[in-house]
Short mmCIF file of C-alpha atoms in Angstrom, two decimals:
data_model
loop_
_atom_site.label_atom_id
_atom_site.label_comp_id
_atom_site.label_asym_id
_atom_site.label_seq_id
_atom_site.Cartn_x
_atom_site.Cartn_y
_atom_site.Cartn_z
CA UNK Z 1086 35.48 -2.93 -1.02
CA UNK Z 1087 32.94 -0.65 -2.69
CA UNK Z 1088 31.42 -2.00 -5.88
CA UNK Z 1089 29.17 -0.42 -8.49
CA UNK Z 1090 25.80 -2.07 -9.04
CA UNK Z 1091 23.41 -0.04 -11.21
CA UNK Z 1092 19.64 -0.07 -10.82
CA UNK Z 1093 19.50 -1.37 -14.40
CA UNK Z 1094 22.35 -2.18 -16.78
CA UNK Z 1095 21.44 -1.51 -20.42
CA UNK Z 1096 25.06 -1.76 -21.51
CA UNK Z 1097 25.29 -5.36 -20.30
CA UNK Z 1098 22.09 -6.20 -22.16
CA UNK Z 1099 23.33 -4.65 -25.39
CA UNK Z 1100 26.63 -6.51 -25.18
CA UNK Z 1101 24.78 -9.81 -24.81
CA UNK Z 1102 22.87 -9.33 -28.10
CA UNK Z 1103 25.09 -6.84 -29.92
CA UNK Z 1104 25.22 -8.73 -33.23
CA UNK Z 1105 21.43 -9.10 -33.46
CA UNK Z 1106 20.78 -5.46 -32.58
CA UNK Z 1107 23.40 -4.12 -34.96
CA UNK Z 1108 22.07 -6.29 -37.79
CA UNK Z 1109 18.50 -5.12 -37.14
CA UNK Z 1110 19.49 -1.46 -37.20
CA UNK Z 1111 21.66 -1.85 -40.28
CA UNK Z 1112 18.86 -3.60 -42.13
CA UNK Z 1113 16.49 -0.67 -41.60
CA UNK Z 1114 19.13 1.86 -42.62
CA UNK Z 1115 20.07 -0.12 -45.75
CA UNK Z 1116 16.43 -0.21 -46.84
CA UNK Z 1117 15.82 3.41 -45.72
CA UNK Z 1118 12.44 2.18 -44.44
CA UNK Z 1119 12.34 4.54 -41.48
CA UNK Z 1120 8.60 5.28 -41.25
CA UNK Z 1121 6.07 2.42 -41.07
CA UNK Z 1122 8.53 0.01 -42.66
CA UNK Z 1123 7.98 -3.76 -42.76
CA UNK Z 1124 9.59 -4.26 -39.34
CA UNK Z 1125 6.66 -2.39 -37.78
CA UNK Z 1126 4.13 -4.91 -39.10
CA UNK Z 1127 6.43 -7.80 -38.20
CA UNK Z 1128 6.87 -6.58 -34.63
CA UNK Z 1129 3.15 -5.95 -34.23
CA UNK Z 1130 2.39 -9.48 -35.41
CA UNK Z 1131 4.83 -11.11 -33.02
CA UNK Z 1132 4.03 -8.88 -30.05
CA UNK Z 1133 0.31 -9.64 -30.45
CA UNK Z 1134 1.15 -13.36 -30.48
CA UNK Z 1135 3.31 -12.92 -27.38
CA UNK Z 1136 0.48 -11.14 -25.54
CA UNK Z 1137 -2.09 -13.67 -26.88
CA UNK Z 1138 -4.08 -10.72 -28.20
CA UNK Z 1139 -5.66 -10.45 -31.63
CA UNK Z 1140 -4.10 -7.08 -32.46
CA UNK Z 1141 -1.06 -5.00 -31.55
CA UNK Z 1142 -0.54 -1.45 -32.82
CA UNK Z 1143 2.86 0.18 -32.45
CA UNK Z 1144 2.88 3.82 -31.36
CA UNK Z 1145 5.41 6.47 -30.40
CA UNK Z 1146 5.40 5.92 -26.62
CA UNK Z 1147 3.53 4.40 -23.73
CA UNK Z 1148 1.93 7.78 -23.10
CA UNK Z 1149 0.71 7.91 -26.70
CA UNK Z 1150 -0.67 4.38 -26.29
CA UNK Z 1151 -2.80 5.50 -23.35
CA UNK Z 1152 -4.01 8.72 -24.96
CA UNK Z 1153 -4.89 7.17 -28.31
CA UNK Z 1154 -6.70 4.28 -26.65
CA UNK Z 1155 -8.77 6.68 -24.56
CA UNK Z 1156 -9.66 8.56 -27.76
CA UNK Z 1157 -10.50 5.30 -29.52
CA UNK Z 1158 -12.89 4.56 -26.64
CA UNK Z 1159 -14.50 7.98 -27.19
CA UNK Z 1160 -13.54 9.28 -23.76
CA UNK Z 1161 -13.23 13.05 -23.45
CA UNK Z 1162 -14.51 16.22 -21.81
CA UNK Z 1163 -16.88 15.68 -18.90
CA UNK Z 1164 -15.84 12.04 -18.43
CA UNK Z 1165 -14.13 10.54 -15.39
CA UNK Z 1166 -11.48 7.85 -15.49
CA UNK Z 1167 -10.58 5.96 -12.31
CA UNK Z 1168 -6.92 5.11 -11.78
CA UNK Z 1169 -4.15 4.81 -9.21
CA UNK Z 1170 -2.08 7.67 -7.83
CA UNK Z 1171 0.87 5.30 -7.31
CA UNK Z 1172 2.29 5.39 -10.82
CA UNK Z 1173 4.24 7.57 -13.23
CA UNK Z 1174 2.40 10.74 -14.20
CA UNK Z 1175 1.90 9.58 -17.82
CA UNK Z 1176 -1.08 7.50 -16.68
CA UNK Z 1177 -2.93 10.61 -15.57
CA UNK Z 1178 -1.51 12.89 -18.28
CA UNK Z 1179 -3.18 10.78 -20.94
CA UNK Z 1180 -6.53 11.18 -19.19
CA UNK Z 1181 -6.02 14.93 -18.98
CA UNK Z 1182 -4.90 15.10 -22.62
CA UNK Z 1183 -8.28 13.89 -23.84
CA UNK Z 1184 -10.11 16.37 -21.60
CA UNK Z 1185 -11.30 13.83 -19.03
CA UNK Z 1186 -10.82 13.99 -15.25
CA UNK Z 1187 -8.53 11.53 -13.43
CA UNK Z 1188 -10.12 10.10 -10.30
CA UNK Z 1189 -7.41 8.74 -8.01
CA UNK Z 1190 -8.30 5.88 -5.67
CA UNK Z 1191 -6.54 3.84 -3.03
CA UNK Z 1192 -4.18 0.94 -3.60
CA UNK Z 1193 -3.97 -2.50 -2.03
CA UNK Z 1194 -1.55 -2.33 0.93
CA UNK Z 1195 0.18 -5.58 -0.08
CA UNK Z 1196 0.43 -5.52 -3.88
CA UNK Z 1197 0.39 -1.70 -4.31
CA UNK Z 1198 -2.01 -2.17 -7.21
CA UNK Z 1199 -5.35 -0.40 -7.48
CA UNK Z 1200 -7.89 -1.59 -4.89
CA UNK Z 1201 -11.04 -2.94 -6.61
CA UNK Z 1202 -13.19 -1.96 -3.62
CA UNK Z 1203 -11.97 1.63 -3.97
CA UNK Z 1204 -12.72 1.51 -7.69
CA UNK Z 1205 -16.29 0.38 -7.06
CA UNK Z 1206 -16.82 3.10 -4.45
CA UNK Z 1207 -15.56 5.86 -6.79
CA UNK Z 1208 -17.93 5.19 -9.69
CA UNK Z 1209 -20.29 8.08 -10.54
CA UNK Z 1210 -22.60 8.74 -13.50
CA UNK Z 1211 -19.63 10.45 -15.19
CA UNK Z 1212 -17.31 7.44 -14.94
CA UNK Z 1213 -16.41 6.02 -18.33
CA UNK Z 1214 -13.27 3.94 -17.81
CA UNK Z 1215 -10.86 2.31 -15.38
CA UNK Z 1216 -7.10 2.32 -15.91
CA UNK Z 1217 -5.52 -0.29 -13.62
CA UNK Z 1218 -1.74 0.05 -13.47
CA UNK Z 1219 0.15 -3.23 -13.19
CA UNK Z 1220 2.71 -1.67 -10.90
CA UNK Z 1221 6.27 -2.99 -10.76
CA UNK Z 1222 5.31 -5.87 -13.08
CA UNK Z 1223 2.60 -7.52 -10.95
CA UNK Z 1224 -0.92 -7.58 -12.44
CA UNK Z 1225 -3.81 -5.90 -10.69
CA UNK Z 1226 -6.84 -8.01 -9.73
CA UNK Z 1227 -8.25 -8.19 -13.26
CA UNK Z 1228 -11.10 -10.57 -12.42
CA UNK Z 1229 -12.66 -8.14 -9.98
CA UNK Z 1230 -11.90 -5.08 -12.10
CA UNK Z 1231 -13.49 -6.61 -15.21
CA UNK Z 1232 -16.54 -7.65 -13.18
CA UNK Z 1233 -16.96 -4.09 -11.88
CA UNK Z 1234 -16.54 -2.70 -15.38
CA UNK Z 1235 -19.11 -5.09 -16.82
CA UNK Z 1236 -21.70 -4.13 -14.20
CA UNK Z 1237 -21.28 -0.42 -14.97
CA UNK Z 1238 -20.53 -0.64 -18.72
CA UNK Z 1239 -17.03 0.83 -18.34
CA UNK Z 1240 -13.95 0.46 -20.53
CA UNK Z 1241 -10.91 -1.17 -18.95
CA UNK Z 1242 -7.64 0.15 -20.36
CA UNK Z 1243 -4.69 -1.58 -18.74
CA UNK Z 1244 -1.53 0.42 -18.10
CA UNK Z 1245 0.87 -2.44 -18.78
CA UNK Z 1246 4.00 -0.29 -19.07
CA UNK Z 1247 5.79 -2.45 -16.49
CA UNK Z 1248 4.08 -5.78 -17.12
CA UNK Z 1249 5.39 -7.30 -20.36
CA UNK Z 1250 4.67 -11.01 -20.07
CA UNK Z 1251 2.91 -10.94 -16.69
CA UNK Z 1252 -0.15 -13.13 -16.22
CA UNK Z 1253 -3.33 -13.08 -14.13
CA UNK Z 1254 -4.90 -16.49 -13.50
CA UNK Z 1255 -2.83 -17.82 -16.39
CA UNK Z 1256 -3.94 -15.12 -18.85
CA UNK Z 1257 -1.34 -12.83 -20.38
CA UNK Z 1258 -1.57 -9.15 -19.68
CA UNK Z 1259 -2.46 -7.55 -22.99
CA UNK Z 1260 -5.49 -9.70 -23.68
CA UNK Z 1261 -7.67 -9.30 -20.57
CA UNK Z 1262 -9.00 -5.73 -20.58
CA UNK Z 1263 -10.63 -4.01 -23.52
CA UNK Z 1264 -7.13 -2.79 -24.40
CA UNK Z 1265 -3.67 -2.72 -22.84
CA UNK Z 1266 -1.03 -0.04 -23.24
CA UNK Z 1267 2.67 -0.86 -23.19
CA UNK Z 1268 5.73 1.34 -22.91
CA UNK Z 1269 9.03 0.32 -24.46
CA UNK Z 1270 11.03 3.03 -22.69
CA UNK Z 1271 14.67 1.81 -22.65
CA UNK Z 1272 14.61 0.61 -19.03
CA UNK Z 1273 11.46 -1.51 -19.40
CA UNK Z 1274 11.57 -5.31 -19.44
CA UNK Z 1275 11.23 -5.01 -23.21
CA UNK Z 1276 12.88 -1.71 -24.01
CA UNK Z 1277 13.61 0.21 -27.20
CA UNK Z 1278 16.55 2.55 -27.76
CA UNK Z 1279 14.33 5.58 -27.43
CA UNK Z 1280 10.62 6.13 -26.96
CA UNK Z 1281 8.14 3.56 -28.27
CA UNK Z 1282 4.90 1.91 -27.20
CA UNK Z 1283 2.07 -0.35 -28.29
CA UNK Z 1284 -1.63 -1.00 -27.79
CA UNK Z 1285 -2.88 -4.57 -27.68
CA UNK Z 1286 -6.54 -5.50 -27.91
CA UNK Z 1287 -9.00 -8.14 -29.08
CA UNK Z 1288 -11.35 -5.41 -30.29
CA UNK Z 1289 -11.05 -4.77 -34.03
CA UNK Z 1290 -12.66 -1.33 -33.68
CA UNK Z 1291 -10.14 -0.14 -31.08
CA UNK Z 1292 -7.24 -1.50 -33.12
CA UNK Z 1293 -8.48 0.22 -36.28
CA UNK Z 1294 -9.03 3.57 -34.56
CA UNK Z 1295 -5.64 3.54 -32.83
CA UNK Z 1296 -4.01 2.66 -36.16
CA UNK Z 1297 -5.71 5.63 -37.79
CA UNK Z 1298 -5.09 8.04 -34.93
CA UNK Z 1299 -1.35 7.30 -34.73
CA UNK Z 1300 -0.85 8.07 -38.44
CA UNK Z 1301 -2.74 11.33 -39.07
CA UNK Z 1302 -6.09 9.60 -39.45
CA UNK Z 1303 -5.31 8.02 -42.79
CA UNK Z 1304 -5.38 4.72 -44.62
CA UNK Z 1305 -3.56 6.04 -47.67
CA UNK Z 1306 -0.95 8.79 -47.99
CA UNK Z 1307 -3.13 11.81 -48.69
CA UNK Z 1308 -6.62 10.63 -47.75
CA UNK Z 1309 -7.44 11.34 -44.09
CA UNK Z 1310 -10.59 9.71 -42.75
CA UNK Z 1311 -10.41 11.31 -39.29
CA UNK Z 1312 -8.31 13.93 -37.50
CA UNK Z 1313 -5.27 12.14 -36.13
CA UNK Z 1314 -1.78 12.58 -34.71
CA UNK Z 1315 1.84 11.89 -35.54
CA UNK Z 1316 2.31 9.10 -33.00
CA UNK Z 1317 3.79 6.28 -35.11
CA UNK Z 1318 6.42 3.89 -33.82
CA UNK Z 1319 9.74 4.38 -35.64
CA UNK Z 1320 10.79 1.45 -37.79
CA UNK Z 1321 14.22 1.44 -36.14
CA UNK Z 1322 12.62 0.96 -32.74
CA UNK Z 1323 10.32 -1.76 -34.05
CA UNK Z 1324 13.31 -3.63 -35.49
CA UNK Z 1325 15.18 -3.38 -32.19
CA UNK Z 1326 12.15 -4.54 -30.25
CA UNK Z 1327 11.61 -7.46 -32.61
CA UNK Z 1328 15.19 -8.60 -31.99
CA UNK Z 1329 14.78 -8.21 -28.23
CA UNK Z 1330 11.39 -9.92 -28.10
CA UNK Z 1331 13.08 -13.24 -28.92
CA UNK Z 1332 14.93 -13.00 -25.59
CA UNK Z 1333 12.12 -11.71 -23.38
CA UNK Z 1334 11.04 -15.06 -21.94
CA UNK Z 1335 14.62 -15.84 -20.93
CA UNK Z 1336 15.10 -12.38 -19.43
CA UNK Z 1337 11.85 -12.72 -17.48
CA UNK Z 1338 12.99 -16.04 -16.03
CA UNK Z 1339 16.24 -14.38 -14.90
CA UNK Z 1340 14.30 -11.56 -13.23
CA UNK Z 1341 12.08 -14.06 -11.45
CA UNK Z 1342 15.13 -15.98 -10.22
CA UNK Z 1343 16.76 -12.80 -8.91
CA UNK Z 1344 13.56 -11.75 -7.15
CA UNK Z 1345 13.22 -15.17 -5.50
CA UNK Z 1346 16.84 -14.94 -4.37
CA UNK Z 1347 16.26 -11.50 -2.85
CA UNK Z 1348 13.30 -12.98 -0.97
CA UNK Z 1349 15.54 -15.71 0.41
CA UNK Z 1350 18.56 -13.54 1.25
CA UNK Z 1351 16.52 -10.81 2.95
CA UNK Z 1352 13.97 -13.03 4.70
CA UNK Z 1353 15.50 -12.62 8.16
CA UNK Z 1354 15.21 -8.81 7.97
CA UNK Z 1355 11.46 -9.11 8.37
CA UNK Z 1356 11.43 -6.71 11.29
CA UNK Z 1357 13.29 -4.03 9.34
CA UNK Z 1358 11.97 -4.20 5.77
CA UNK Z 1359 8.80 -5.41 4.08
CA UNK Z 1360 9.49 -7.67 1.12
CA UNK Z 1361 7.27 -7.70 -1.99
CA UNK Z 1362 4.04 -9.68 -1.86
CA UNK Z 1363 2.78 -11.44 -4.98
CA UNK Z 1364 -0.92 -12.28 -5.28
CA UNK Z 1365 -1.47 -16.05 -5.72
CA UNK Z 1366 -3.29 -15.44 -9.04
CA UNK Z 1367 -0.45 -13.34 -10.43
CA UNK Z 1368 2.78 -14.15 -12.19
CA UNK Z 1369 4.98 -11.11 -11.71
CA UNK Z 1370 7.70 -10.17 -14.19
CA UNK Z 1371 9.65 -7.99 -11.76
CA UNK Z 1372 10.20 -4.78 -13.66
CA UNK Z 1373 11.14 -3.53 -10.20
CA UNK Z 1374 11.90 -5.24 -6.91
CA UNK Z 1375 10.49 -2.90 -4.27
CA UNK Z 1376 10.90 -3.20 -0.51
CA UNK Z 1377 9.53 -0.90 2.18
CA UNK Z 1378 11.13 0.45 5.33
CA UNK Z 1379 10.42 3.43 7.61
CA UNK Z 1380 14.15 4.17 7.34
CA UNK Z 1381 13.93 4.39 3.55
CA UNK Z 1382 15.79 7.66 2.98
CA UNK Z 1383 18.69 6.70 5.25
CA UNK Z 1384 18.97 3.26 3.66
CA UNK Z 1385 18.85 4.79 0.18
CA UNK Z 1386 21.70 7.13 1.06
CA UNK Z 1387 23.74 4.25 2.48
CA UNK Z 1388 23.20 2.15 -0.64
CA UNK Z 1389 24.04 4.98 -3.03
CA UNK Z 1390 27.20 5.91 -1.11
CA UNK Z 1391 28.21 2.25 -1.35
CA UNK Z 1392 27.79 2.20 -5.13
CA UNK Z 1393 24.36 0.54 -5.23
CA UNK Z 1394 21.98 2.22 -7.65
CA UNK Z 1395 18.79 1.93 -5.61
CA UNK Z 1396 15.95 4.37 -6.30
CA UNK Z 1397 12.38 5.36 -5.44
CA UNK Z 1398 9.29 4.63 -7.55
CA UNK Z 1399 7.37 6.88 -6.81
CA UNK Z 1400 8.12 9.41 -4.05
CA UNK Z 1401 5.18 11.79 -4.65
CA UNK Z 1402 1.78 10.27 -5.48
CA UNK Z 1403 -0.11 11.83 -8.36
CA UNK Z 1404 -2.89 13.23 -6.19
CA UNK Z 1405 -0.26 15.36 -4.41
CA UNK Z 1406 1.59 16.50 -7.52
CA UNK Z 1407 1.50 20.29 -8.16
CA UNK Z 1408 0.27 19.55 -11.69
CA UNK Z 1409 -2.94 18.10 -10.22
CA UNK Z 1410 -3.55 20.63 -7.45
CA UNK Z 1411 -6.64 21.76 -9.36
CA UNK Z 1412 -8.35 18.44 -8.58
CA UNK Z 1413 -8.51 19.39 -4.91
CA UNK Z 1414 -6.84 16.37 -3.31
CA UNK Z 1415 -4.98 16.87 -0.01
CA UNK Z 1416 -2.47 15.02 2.13
CA UNK Z 1417 -4.33 12.27 3.96
CA UNK Z 1418 -6.87 11.57 1.21
CA UNK Z 1419 -5.13 8.33 0.18
CA UNK Z 1420 -3.29 7.16 3.32
CA UNK Z 1421 -2.16 3.76 2.00
CA UNK Z 1422 -0.80 5.28 -1.19
CA UNK Z 1423 0.97 7.99 0.78
CA UNK Z 1424 2.49 5.49 3.23
CA UNK Z 1425 3.84 3.37 0.37
CA UNK Z 1426 5.29 6.44 -1.35
CA UNK Z 1427 7.06 7.43 1.87
CA UNK Z 1428 8.64 4.03 2.50
CA UNK Z 1429 9.18 2.26 -0.85
CA UNK Z 1430 12.67 1.52 -2.19
CA UNK Z 1431 13.60 -0.11 -5.50
CA UNK Z 1432 16.61 -2.45 -5.43
CA UNK Z 1433 18.69 -3.25 -8.52
CA UNK Z 1434 17.21 -5.96 -10.71
CA UNK Z 1435 17.99 -6.77 -14.34
CA UNK Z 1436 18.49 -10.04 -16.24
CA UNK Z 1437 22.28 -9.70 -16.47
CA UNK Z 1438 22.74 -9.15 -12.73
CA UNK Z 1439 25.31 -11.58 -11.32
CA UNK Z 1440 25.06 -13.49 -8.07
CA UNK Z 1441 28.06 -11.54 -6.79
CA UNK Z 1442 26.38 -8.20 -7.55
CA UNK Z 1443 23.21 -9.28 -5.81
CA UNK Z 1444 25.14 -10.53 -2.81
CA UNK Z 1445 26.88 -7.16 -2.57
CA UNK Z 1446 23.53 -5.36 -2.58
CA UNK Z 1447 22.25 -7.65 0.18
CA UNK Z 1448 25.46 -7.30 2.23
CA UNK Z 1449 25.20 -3.52 1.97
CA UNK Z 1450 21.60 -3.62 3.20
CA UNK Z 1451 22.56 -5.91 6.06
CA UNK Z 1452 25.43 -3.63 7.07
CA UNK Z 1453 22.97 -0.74 7.34
CA UNK Z 1454 20.80 -2.70 9.75
CA UNK Z 1455 23.94 -4.05 11.47
CA UNK Z 1456 23.01 -7.71 11.00
#
């Protein structure tokens, strides 16, 4: 019998914490503290503690977090920023928004994170920063990336949009690079009910500049120290995130259990699909559970027709996007990235997923391969 298993189930999450969420929203409305209300400061305090960083600054989105952090690091026209092409376009858009040039490099064939050797090889006199993307919730090799950055005096701005709570060698993402940028898009491991983001850092100067830039460059209402932007986090979103943050550790443990169970249930399909690899130094938080198969498109169609909400993250690498045709990249320039994009498939994973739902997903996969 066909069942319906979504890629992510935000309704189930809301139902599990409905009273807390409703109370948080009602509190903001009752106080009419919609812009930079006390919940913003409270969320920033607790999110910084969660990330073991000194500072957290709430902003309007993950994209805004990246752009404002680049500006706070004084990166702009004529500069190059090295990053991965296997990510959502916001990573590169932020680089473009400040007038810098994205330089796309190859990914590791096992983790799908940026390859430190490729980073080192791409450095030129114009390079100013590295943006490693912690793809799918597994950290990039931050030890090697930070060592490269230190040798060349480069800023490391982590794109942690999928990595809330992940660790590298026991250190929380959010406190390793010079700054880390988080998205709280609704489907993230810690998701708002709209757009929201944050920058975490141990650098007081970066925190101060991002705080100014997000709020029209001002400390007080009508005194503007620098030219800024309207990129504040809404108080409603901060209140929702604060309520959800209390559950994040539990939700992460559920994701890790589901991922381990997928590993076990799909282990004998080794000849048909490639299961995720986790670096020994990493603790993944499984924003996505991504397998690879040369029969990806056919399997995706089979799953979708059977009610399984599988998807693809990301089918067209950034170096091949029409928006970046001006950079001059061509098919074949990043063969590992292109191979992953052609074969990757995201299976449903969310904390509320039941054993029965997961078993149905696995049975549907097995029926496709006739095993």
